Tab-separated table of C-alpha atoms and ligand atoms in Angstrom:
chain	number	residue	atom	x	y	z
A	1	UNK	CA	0.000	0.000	0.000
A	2	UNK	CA	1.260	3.312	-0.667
A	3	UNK	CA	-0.535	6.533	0.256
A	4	UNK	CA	-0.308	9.929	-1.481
A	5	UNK	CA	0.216	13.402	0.474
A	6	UNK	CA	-0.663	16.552	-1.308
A	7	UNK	CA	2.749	18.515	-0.860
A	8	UNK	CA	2.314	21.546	-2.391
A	9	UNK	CA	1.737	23.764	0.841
A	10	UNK	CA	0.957	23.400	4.644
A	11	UNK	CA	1.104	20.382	7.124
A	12	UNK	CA	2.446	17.960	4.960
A	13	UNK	CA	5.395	16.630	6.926
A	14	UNK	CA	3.199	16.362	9.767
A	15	UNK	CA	0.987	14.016	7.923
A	16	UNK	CA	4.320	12.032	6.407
A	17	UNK	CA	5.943	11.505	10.179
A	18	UNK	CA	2.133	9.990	11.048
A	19	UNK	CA	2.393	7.400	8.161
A	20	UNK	CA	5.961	6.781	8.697
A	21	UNK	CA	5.249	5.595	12.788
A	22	UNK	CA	2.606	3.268	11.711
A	23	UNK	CA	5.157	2.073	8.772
A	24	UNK	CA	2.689	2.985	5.772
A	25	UNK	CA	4.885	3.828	2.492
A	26	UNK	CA	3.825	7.104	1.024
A	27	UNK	CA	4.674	9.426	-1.430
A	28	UNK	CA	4.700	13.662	-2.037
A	29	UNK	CA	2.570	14.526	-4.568
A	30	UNK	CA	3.880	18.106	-5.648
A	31	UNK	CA	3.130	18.029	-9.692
A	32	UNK	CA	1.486	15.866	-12.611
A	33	UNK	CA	4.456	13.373	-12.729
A	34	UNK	CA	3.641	12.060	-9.269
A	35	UNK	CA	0.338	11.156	-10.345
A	36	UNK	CA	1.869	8.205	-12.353
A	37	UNK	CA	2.481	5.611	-9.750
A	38	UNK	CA	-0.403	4.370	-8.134
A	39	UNK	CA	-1.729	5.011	-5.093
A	40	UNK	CA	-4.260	3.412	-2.530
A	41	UNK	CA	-4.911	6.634	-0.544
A	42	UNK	CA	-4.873	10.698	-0.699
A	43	UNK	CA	-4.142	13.115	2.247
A	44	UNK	CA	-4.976	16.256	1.725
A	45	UNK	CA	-3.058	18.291	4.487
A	46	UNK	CA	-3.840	21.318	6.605
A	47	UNK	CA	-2.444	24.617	5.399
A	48	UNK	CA	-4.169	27.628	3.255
A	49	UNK	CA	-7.026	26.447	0.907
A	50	UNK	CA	-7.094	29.488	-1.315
A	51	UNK	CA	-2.916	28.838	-1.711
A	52	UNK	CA	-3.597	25.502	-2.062
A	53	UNK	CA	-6.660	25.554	-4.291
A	54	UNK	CA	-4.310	28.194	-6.444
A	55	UNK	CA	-1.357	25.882	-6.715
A	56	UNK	CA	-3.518	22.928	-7.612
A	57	UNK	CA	-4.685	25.129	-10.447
A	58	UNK	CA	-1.345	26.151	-11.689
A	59	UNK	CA	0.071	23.012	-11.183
A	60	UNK	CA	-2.223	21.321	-13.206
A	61	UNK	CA	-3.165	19.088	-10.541
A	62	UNK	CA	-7.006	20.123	-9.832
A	63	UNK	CA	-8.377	18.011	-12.620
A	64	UNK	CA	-6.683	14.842	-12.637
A	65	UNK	CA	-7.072	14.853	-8.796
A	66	UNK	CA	-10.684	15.662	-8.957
A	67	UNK	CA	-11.228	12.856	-11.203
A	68	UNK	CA	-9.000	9.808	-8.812
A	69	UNK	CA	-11.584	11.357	-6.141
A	70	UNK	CA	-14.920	10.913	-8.450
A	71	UNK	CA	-13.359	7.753	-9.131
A	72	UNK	CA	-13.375	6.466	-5.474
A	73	UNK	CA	-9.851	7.236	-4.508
A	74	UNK	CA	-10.029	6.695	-0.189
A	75	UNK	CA	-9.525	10.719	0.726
A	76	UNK	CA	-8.223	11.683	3.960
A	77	UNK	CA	-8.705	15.427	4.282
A	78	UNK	CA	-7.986	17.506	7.167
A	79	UNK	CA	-8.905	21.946	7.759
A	80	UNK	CA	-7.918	23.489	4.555
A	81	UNK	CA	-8.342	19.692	3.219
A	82	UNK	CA	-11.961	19.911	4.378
A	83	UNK	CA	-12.753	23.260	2.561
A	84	UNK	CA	-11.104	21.766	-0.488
A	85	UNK	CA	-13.844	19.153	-0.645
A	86	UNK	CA	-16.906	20.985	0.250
A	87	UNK	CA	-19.803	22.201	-2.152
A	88	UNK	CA	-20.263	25.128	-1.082
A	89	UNK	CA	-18.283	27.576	1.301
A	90	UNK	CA	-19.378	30.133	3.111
A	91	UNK	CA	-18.987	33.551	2.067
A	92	UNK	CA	-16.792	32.097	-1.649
A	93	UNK	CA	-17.930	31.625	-4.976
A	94	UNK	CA	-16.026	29.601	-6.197
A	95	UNK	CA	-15.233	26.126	-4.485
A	96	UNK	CA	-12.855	23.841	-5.226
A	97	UNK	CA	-13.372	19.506	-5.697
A	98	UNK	CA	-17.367	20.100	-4.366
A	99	UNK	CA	-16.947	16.211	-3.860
A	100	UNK	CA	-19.202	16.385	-0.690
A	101	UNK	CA	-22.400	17.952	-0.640
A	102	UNK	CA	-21.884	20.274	2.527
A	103	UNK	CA	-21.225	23.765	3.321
A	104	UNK	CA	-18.622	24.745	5.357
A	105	UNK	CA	-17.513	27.646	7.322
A	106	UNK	CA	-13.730	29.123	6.939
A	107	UNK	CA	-11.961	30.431	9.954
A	108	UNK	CA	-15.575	29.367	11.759
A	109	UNK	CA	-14.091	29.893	15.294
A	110	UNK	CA	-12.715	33.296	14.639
A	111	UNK	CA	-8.797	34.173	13.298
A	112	UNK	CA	-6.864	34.649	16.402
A	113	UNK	CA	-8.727	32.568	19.176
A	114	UNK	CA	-9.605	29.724	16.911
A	115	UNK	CA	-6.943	27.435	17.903
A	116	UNK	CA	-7.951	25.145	20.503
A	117	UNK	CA	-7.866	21.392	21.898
A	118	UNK	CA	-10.893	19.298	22.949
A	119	UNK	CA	-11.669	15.697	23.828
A	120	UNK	CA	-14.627	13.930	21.552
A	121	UNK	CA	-16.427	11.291	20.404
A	122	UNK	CA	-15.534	10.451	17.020
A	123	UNK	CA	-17.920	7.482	15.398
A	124	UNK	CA	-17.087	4.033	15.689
A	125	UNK	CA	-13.243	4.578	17.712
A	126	UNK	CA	-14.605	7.100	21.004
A	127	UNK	CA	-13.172	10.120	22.309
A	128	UNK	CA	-10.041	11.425	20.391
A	129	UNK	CA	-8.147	13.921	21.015
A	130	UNK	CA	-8.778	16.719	18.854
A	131	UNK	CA	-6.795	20.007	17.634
A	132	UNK	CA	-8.262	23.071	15.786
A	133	UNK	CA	-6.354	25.724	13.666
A	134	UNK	CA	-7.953	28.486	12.600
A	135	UNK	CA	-10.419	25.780	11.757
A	136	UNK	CA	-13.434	25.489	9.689
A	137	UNK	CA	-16.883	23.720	10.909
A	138	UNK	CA	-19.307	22.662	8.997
A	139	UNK	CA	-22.679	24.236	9.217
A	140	UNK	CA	-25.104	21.978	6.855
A	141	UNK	CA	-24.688	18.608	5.280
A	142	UNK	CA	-26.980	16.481	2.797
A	143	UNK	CA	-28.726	13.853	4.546
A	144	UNK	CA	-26.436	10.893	2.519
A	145	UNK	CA	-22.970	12.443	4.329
A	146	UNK	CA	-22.391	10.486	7.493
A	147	UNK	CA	-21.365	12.802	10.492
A	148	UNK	CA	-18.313	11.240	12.162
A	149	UNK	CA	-18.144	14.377	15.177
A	150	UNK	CA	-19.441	17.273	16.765
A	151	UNK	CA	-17.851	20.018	19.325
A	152	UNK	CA	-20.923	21.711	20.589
A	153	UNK	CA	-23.835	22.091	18.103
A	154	UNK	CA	-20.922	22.227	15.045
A	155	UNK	CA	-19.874	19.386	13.084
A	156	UNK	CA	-16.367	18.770	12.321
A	157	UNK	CA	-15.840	15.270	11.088
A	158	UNK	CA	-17.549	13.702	8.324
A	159	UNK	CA	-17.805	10.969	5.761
A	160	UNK	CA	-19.147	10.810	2.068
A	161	UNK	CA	-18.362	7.506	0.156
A	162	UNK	CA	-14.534	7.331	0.035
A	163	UNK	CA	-13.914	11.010	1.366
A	164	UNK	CA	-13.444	11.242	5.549
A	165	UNK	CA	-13.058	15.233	5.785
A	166	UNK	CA	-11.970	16.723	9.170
A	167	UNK	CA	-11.855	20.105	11.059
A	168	UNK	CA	-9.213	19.411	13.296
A	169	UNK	CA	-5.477	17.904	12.703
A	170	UNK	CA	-5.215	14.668	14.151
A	171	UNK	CA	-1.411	14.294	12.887
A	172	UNK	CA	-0.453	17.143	15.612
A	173	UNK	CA	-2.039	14.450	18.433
A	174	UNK	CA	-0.304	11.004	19.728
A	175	UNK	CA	-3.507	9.092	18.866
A	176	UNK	CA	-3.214	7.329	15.298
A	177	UNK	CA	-6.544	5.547	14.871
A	178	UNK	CA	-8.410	8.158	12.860
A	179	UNK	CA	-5.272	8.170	10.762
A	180	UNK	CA	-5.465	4.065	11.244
A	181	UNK	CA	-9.323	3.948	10.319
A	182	UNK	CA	-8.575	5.737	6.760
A	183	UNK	CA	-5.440	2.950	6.053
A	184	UNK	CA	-8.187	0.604	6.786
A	185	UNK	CA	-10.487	2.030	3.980
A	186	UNK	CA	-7.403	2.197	1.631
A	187	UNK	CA	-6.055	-1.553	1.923
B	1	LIG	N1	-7.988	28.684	7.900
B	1	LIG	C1	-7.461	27.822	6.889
B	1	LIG	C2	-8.227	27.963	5.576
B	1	LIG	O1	-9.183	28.615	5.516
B	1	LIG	C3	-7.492	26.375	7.334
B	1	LIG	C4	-6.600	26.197	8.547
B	1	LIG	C5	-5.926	24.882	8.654
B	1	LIG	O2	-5.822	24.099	7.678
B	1	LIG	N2	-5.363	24.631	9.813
B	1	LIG	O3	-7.842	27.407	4.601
């Protein structure tokens, strides 16, 4: 199994040095060439989404990545990740993949005080640990999306067919089994 990690900005190395403790081969994928090789699994890291959803652009990576997704590529996306996926975000025109019919809210728990750590339930493992960066929420899904978490009345875990999209960062917390529950749905 191998797993790709969108490189091109943000928490990327974070998300390799998770893979690389539970001894899951992966690879950066920074432009078109790295699309080649197959791969059982996409992380789509933390970082910027409008940098990110730029770079994909100019990289010419947006389409061919949009299209492993449509086709059922396993998608691991976390923050910016999350806002790359949704349908429709709050406040911007124009989305990015729109994979998963929900709306989400950028920067939902404000710019400066939105970084904070909770304890949750998170379907099917329990309570995980749980980190938010200038994090997004998600304020309305489609009844077919499966809602993996909430932190107060907001959602911030979810899953849609092969996509599991998340708020928080679980690579920045010791526990691997949200990471280990994706590698399950890749293998
Ligand atoms: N605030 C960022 C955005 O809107 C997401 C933050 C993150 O990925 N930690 O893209």
């Amino acid at each position: 199994m191998k797993i790709g990690i969108l490189a091109v900005q943000g928490a990327f190395l974070e998300q390799e040095a998770v893979l690389n403790q539970l001894q899951i081969p992966w690879k950066e994928i920074r432009c078109e060439k790295d699309l080649q090789d197959h791969f059982d699994g996409l992380i789509l890291p933390g970082g910027e989404s409008t940098v990110q959803g730029k770079l994909l652009k100019e990289l010419h990576l947006f389409h061919p990545l949009l299209a492993m997704i449509q086709n059922d590529l396993p998608v691991l996306a976390t923050c910016a990740g999350m806002i790359l996926l949704s349908e429709k975000i709050d406040g911007q025109d124009s989305p990015y993949f729109k994979t998963i019919p929900m709306d989400v809210k950028r920067n939902a728990y404000g710019r400066q005080l939105g970084s904070f750590h909770t304890i949750q339930e998170y379907q099917t493992i329990g309570p995980v640990p749980m980190t938010f960066i200038r994090a997004p929420y998600v304020q309305n899904v489609d009844n077919r999306v499966s809602i993996l978490a909430t932190v107060g009345k907001h959602i911030v875990a979810v899953r849609y067919r092969n996509q599991t999209a998340l708020s928080f960062h679980p690579e920045l917390d010791k526990d691997l089994r949200v990471h280990q529950a994706f590698l399950d749905l890749c293998s």
